[in-house]
Coordinates of C-alpha atoms in Angstrom, one line a residue:
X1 CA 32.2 -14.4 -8.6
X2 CA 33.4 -17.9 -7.5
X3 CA 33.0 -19.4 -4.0
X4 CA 35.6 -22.4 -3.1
X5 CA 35.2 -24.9 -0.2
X6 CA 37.8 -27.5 1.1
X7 CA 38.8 -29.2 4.2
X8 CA 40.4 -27.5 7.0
X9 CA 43.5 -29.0 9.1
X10 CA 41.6 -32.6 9.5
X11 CA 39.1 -31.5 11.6
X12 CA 36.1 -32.4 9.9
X13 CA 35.1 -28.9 9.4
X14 CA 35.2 -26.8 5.7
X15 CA 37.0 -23.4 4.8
X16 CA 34.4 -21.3 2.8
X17 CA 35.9 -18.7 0.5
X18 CA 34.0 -16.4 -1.6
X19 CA 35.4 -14.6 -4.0
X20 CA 34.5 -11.3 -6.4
X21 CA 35.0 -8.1 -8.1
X22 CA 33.1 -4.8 -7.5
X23 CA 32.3 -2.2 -10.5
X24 CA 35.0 -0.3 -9.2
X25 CA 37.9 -3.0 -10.1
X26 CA 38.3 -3.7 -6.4
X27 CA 38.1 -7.7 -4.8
X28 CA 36.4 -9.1 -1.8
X29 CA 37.4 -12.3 -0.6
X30 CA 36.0 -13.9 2.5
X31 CA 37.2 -16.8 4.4
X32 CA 35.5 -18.7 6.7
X33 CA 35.7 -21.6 8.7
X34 CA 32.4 -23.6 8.2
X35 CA 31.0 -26.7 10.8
X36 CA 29.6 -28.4 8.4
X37 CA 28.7 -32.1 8.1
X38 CA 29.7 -32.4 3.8
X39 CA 31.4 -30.7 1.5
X40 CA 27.3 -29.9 -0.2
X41 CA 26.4 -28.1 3.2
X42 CA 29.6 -26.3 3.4
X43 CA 29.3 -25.2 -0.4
X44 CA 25.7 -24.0 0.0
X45 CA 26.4 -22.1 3.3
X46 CA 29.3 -20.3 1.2
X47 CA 26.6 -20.0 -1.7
X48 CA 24.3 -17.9 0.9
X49 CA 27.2 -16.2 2.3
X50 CA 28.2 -14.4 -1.3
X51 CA 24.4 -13.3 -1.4
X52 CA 24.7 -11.7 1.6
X53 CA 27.9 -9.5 1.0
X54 CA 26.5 -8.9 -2.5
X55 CA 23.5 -7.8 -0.9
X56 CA 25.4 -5.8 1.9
X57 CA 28.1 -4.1 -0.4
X58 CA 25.2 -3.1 -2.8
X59 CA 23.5 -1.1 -0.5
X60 CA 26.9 0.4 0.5
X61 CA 27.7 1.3 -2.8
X62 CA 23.9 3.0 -2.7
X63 CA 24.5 4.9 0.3
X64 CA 27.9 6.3 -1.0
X65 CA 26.2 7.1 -4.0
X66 CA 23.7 9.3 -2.1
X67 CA 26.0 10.8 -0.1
X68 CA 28.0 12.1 -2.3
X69 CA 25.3 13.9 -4.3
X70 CA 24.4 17.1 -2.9
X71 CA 21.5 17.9 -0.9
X72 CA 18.3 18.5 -2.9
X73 CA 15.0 19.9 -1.3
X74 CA 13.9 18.6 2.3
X75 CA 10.7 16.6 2.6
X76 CA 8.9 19.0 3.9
X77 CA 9.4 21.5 0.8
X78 CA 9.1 18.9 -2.0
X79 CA 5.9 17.3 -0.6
X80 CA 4.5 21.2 -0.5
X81 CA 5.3 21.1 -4.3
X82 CA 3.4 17.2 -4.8
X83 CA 0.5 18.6 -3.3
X84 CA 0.3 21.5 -5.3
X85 CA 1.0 19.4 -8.4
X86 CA -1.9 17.2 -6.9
X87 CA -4.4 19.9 -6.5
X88 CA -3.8 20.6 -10.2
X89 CA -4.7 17.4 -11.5
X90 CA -1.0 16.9 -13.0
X91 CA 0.4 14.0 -11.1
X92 CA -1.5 11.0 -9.7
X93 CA -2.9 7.9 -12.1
X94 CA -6.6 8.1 -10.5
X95 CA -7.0 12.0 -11.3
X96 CA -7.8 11.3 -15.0
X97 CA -8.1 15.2 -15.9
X98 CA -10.4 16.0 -12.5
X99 CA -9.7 17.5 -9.6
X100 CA -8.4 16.0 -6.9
X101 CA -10.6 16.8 -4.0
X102 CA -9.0 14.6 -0.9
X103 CA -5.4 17.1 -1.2
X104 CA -6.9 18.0 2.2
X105 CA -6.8 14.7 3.8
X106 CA -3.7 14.0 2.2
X107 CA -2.1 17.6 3.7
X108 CA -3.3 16.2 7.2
X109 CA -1.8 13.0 6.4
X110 CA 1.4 13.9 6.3
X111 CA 1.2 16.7 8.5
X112 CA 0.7 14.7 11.2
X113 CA 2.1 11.8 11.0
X114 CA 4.9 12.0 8.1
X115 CA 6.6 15.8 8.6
X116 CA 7.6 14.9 12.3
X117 CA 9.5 11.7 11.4
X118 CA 11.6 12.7 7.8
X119 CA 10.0 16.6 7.4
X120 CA 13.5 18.0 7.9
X121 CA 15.7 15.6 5.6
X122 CA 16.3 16.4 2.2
X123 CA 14.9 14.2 -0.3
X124 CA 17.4 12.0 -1.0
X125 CA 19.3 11.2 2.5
X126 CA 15.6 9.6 3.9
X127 CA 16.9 5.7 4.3
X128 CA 15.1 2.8 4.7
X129 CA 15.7 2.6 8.3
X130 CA 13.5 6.3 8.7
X131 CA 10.8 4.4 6.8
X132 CA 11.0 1.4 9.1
X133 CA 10.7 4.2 12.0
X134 CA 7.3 5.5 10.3
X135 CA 6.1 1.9 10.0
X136 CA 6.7 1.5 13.4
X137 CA 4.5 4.0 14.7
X138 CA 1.7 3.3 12.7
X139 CA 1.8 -0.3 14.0
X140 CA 1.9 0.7 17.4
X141 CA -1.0 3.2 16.8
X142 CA -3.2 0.4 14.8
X143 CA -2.6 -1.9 18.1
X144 CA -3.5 0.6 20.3
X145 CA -6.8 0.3 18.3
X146 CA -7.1 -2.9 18.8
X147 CA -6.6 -3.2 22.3
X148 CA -9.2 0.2 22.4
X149 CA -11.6 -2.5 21.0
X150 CA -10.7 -5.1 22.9
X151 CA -11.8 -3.0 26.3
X152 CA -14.5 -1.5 24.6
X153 CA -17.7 -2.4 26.2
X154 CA -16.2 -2.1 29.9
X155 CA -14.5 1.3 28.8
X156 CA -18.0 3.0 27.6
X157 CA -19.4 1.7 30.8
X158 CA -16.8 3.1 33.4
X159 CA -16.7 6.4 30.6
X160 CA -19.3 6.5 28.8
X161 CA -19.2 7.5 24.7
X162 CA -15.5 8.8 24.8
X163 CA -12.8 9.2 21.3
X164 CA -11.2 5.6 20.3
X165 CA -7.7 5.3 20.8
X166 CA -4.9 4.7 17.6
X167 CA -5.9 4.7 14.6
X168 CA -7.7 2.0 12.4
X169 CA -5.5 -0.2 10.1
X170 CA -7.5 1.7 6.9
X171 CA -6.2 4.6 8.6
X172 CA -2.3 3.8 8.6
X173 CA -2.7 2.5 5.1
X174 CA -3.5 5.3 3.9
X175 CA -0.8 7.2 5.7
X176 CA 1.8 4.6 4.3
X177 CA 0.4 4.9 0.8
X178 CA 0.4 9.1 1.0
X179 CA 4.8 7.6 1.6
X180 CA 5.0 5.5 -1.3
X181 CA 3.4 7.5 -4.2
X182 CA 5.1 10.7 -3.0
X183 CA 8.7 8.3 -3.2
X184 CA 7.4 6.9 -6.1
X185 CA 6.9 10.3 -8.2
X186 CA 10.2 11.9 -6.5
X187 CA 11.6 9.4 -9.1
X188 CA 9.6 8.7 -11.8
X189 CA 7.7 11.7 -11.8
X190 CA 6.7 13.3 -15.2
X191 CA 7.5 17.0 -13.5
X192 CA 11.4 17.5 -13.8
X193 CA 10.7 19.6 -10.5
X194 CA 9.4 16.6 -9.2
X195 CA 11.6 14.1 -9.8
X196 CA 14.2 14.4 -7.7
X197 CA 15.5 10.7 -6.7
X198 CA 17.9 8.1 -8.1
X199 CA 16.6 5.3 -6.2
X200 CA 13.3 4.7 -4.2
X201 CA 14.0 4.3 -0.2
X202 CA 10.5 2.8 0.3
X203 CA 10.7 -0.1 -1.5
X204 CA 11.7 -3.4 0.2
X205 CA 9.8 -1.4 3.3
X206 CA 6.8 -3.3 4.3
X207 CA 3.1 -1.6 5.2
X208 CA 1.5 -1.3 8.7
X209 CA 0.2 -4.4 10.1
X210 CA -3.8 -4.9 9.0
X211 CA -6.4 -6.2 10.6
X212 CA -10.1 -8.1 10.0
X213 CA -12.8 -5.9 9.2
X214 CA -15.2 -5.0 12.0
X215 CA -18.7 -6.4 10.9
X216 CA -20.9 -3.1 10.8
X217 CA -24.2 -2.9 12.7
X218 CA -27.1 -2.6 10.4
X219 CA -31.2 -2.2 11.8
X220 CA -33.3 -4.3 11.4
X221 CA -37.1 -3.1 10.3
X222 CA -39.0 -3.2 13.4
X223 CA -35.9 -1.1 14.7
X224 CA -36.3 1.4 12.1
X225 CA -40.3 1.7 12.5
X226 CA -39.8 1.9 16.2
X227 CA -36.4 4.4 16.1
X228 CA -38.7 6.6 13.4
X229 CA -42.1 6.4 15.7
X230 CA -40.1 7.5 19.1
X231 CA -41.5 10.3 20.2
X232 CA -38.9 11.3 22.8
X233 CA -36.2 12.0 19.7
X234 CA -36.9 15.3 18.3
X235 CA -38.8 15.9 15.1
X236 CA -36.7 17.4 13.2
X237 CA -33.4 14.5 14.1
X238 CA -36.2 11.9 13.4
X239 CA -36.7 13.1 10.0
X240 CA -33.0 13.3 9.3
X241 CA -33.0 9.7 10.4
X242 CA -35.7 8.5 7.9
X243 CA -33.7 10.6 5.1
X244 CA -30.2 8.3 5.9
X245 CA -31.8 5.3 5.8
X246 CA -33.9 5.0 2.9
X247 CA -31.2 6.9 0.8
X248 CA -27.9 5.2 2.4
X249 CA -26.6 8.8 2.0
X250 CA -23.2 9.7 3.8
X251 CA -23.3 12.4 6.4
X252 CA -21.4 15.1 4.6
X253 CA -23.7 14.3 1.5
X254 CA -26.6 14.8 3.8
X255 CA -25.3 18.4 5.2
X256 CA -24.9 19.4 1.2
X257 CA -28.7 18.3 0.3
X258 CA -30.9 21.0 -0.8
X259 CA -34.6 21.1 -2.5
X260 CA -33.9 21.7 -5.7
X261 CA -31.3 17.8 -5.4
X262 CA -34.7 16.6 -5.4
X263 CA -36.7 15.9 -8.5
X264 CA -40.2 14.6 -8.2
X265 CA -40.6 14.5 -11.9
X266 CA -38.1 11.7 -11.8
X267 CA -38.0 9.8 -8.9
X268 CA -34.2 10.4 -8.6
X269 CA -32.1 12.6 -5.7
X270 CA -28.7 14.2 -7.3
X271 CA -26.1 13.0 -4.7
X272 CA -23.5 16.0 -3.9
X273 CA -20.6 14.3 -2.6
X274 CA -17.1 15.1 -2.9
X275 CA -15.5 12.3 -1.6
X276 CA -15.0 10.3 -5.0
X277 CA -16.5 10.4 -8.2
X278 CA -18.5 7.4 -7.1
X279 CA -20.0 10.0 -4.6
X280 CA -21.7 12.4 -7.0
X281 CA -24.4 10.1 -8.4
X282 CA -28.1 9.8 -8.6
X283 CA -30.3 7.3 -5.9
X284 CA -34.3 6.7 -6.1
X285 CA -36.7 8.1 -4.2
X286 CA -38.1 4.9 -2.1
X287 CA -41.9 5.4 -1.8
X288 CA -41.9 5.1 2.1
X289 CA -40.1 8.5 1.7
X290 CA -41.9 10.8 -1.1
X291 CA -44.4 12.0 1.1
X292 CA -41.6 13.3 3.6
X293 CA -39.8 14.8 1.0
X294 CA -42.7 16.8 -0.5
X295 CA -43.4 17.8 3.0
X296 CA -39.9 19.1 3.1

């Protein structure tokens, strides 16, 4: 690789020339005419004009590559096999031996919002420019968000309580990240049936815009005492109500609670969540609530 500079024809202007050889044996040589003020400028414009064809021809060479190989499974097909893999416990660095109880969420994932972009391409012809395309609808859905937000308070007053629009930035990153580990294993994968790739398409690809997180509401006592003593709420919801609070228990771990999760003898409720492992733990009974749990 060389690049040479010299004066062009008296004019005060610079010829660039860059110069090298490919792999293959065969020479590039570029000449341009550079308007630049000293030979330095000229020599450091031909400098980032040998990165860029390097660059260029690279990924030319990459795309030959690919094409030339033949078709291997479609996206659609391969990811059908990752999930599966997934649902196993065989691939994925958080599984550790357990079971991996979001495949669900993950199915949905790319269901919705990965099949209808790349679902029909085989593995290996999915470019960077389809990723770019992927990107680019998740930012426009995480904006739409925003601007949901941004209207919210006239919106639920024209409306009322109505579905937000786009999805939240936590949302698309998970969608992007369901992308990269499922590249990521087509070529690294520990499964020979997995590992279908040469070179990974998603990398260089940046993720979905993100926001600032939205502060969360929180009640203050006198709210809860006076949420808790409202007689106009149901019975039954107000109880429900008291449970949440004082044991900071998600919703779906509240739907799976049952009498024998509670033990007296202890002070301690046996959390049955499947959203994590973090979710399957043990929380104290707070003594504001033992009497309405022996009740229950």
């Amino acid at each position: 690789m060389s690049v040479r500079v010299s004066p062009w024809k008296n004019t005060g202007k610079f010829m660039a020339v860059v110069r090298f050889r490919w792999p293959d044996r065969s020479v590039l040589r570029d000449r341009t005419v550079v308007d630049a003020k000293t030979e330095a400028a000229a020599r450091r414009w031909g400098e980032q004009r040998e990165r860029k064809l390097l660059a260029k021809g690279q990924q030319k060479l990459e795309d030959e590559k690919a094409s030339n190989e033949p078709p291997c499974l479609s996206v659609t097909t391969w990811y059908g096999k990752y999930h599966e893999a997934a649902e196993r416990s065989e691939v994925g660095r958080k599984n550790r031996g357990k079971p991996q109880t979001a495949v669900r969420d993950r199915r949905d994932r790319f269901k919705n919002w990965i099949e209808p972009e790349i679902g029909h391409l085989p593995m290996n012809r999915v470019t960077i420019e389809h990723l770019r395309a992927i990107v680019a609808k998740l930012d426009d859905q995480v904006r739409l968000r925003m601007r949901f937000y941004e209207g919210a308070v006239e919106r639920e007053e024209r409306l009322g309580k109505m579905r937000k629009a786009g999805l939240s930035a936590k949302s698309a990153a998970h969608i992007w990240s369901e992308v990269t580990s499922g590249f990521r294993e087509a070529l690294s994968s520990k499964l020979d049936h997995l590992r279908v790739l040469r070179v990974d398409p998603t990398f260089g690809v940046q993720p979905p815009i993100s926001t600032d997180s939205r502060e969360q509401e929180a009640l203050y006592p006198s709210e809860v005492r006076q949420l808790l003593s409202c007689e106009e709420i149901p019975l039954p919801r107000r109880r429900c109500y008291a449970v949440a609070i004082y044991t900071a228990m998600r919703r779906s771990e509240l739907e799976r609670l049952e009498a024998a999760h509670v033990d007296f003898e202890h002070g301690v409720i046996t959390v049955q969540g499947t959203k994590s492992n973090a979710a399957r733990r043990q929380v104290p009974i707070e003594p504001a609530l033992l009497p309405l749990l022996k009740k229950l």
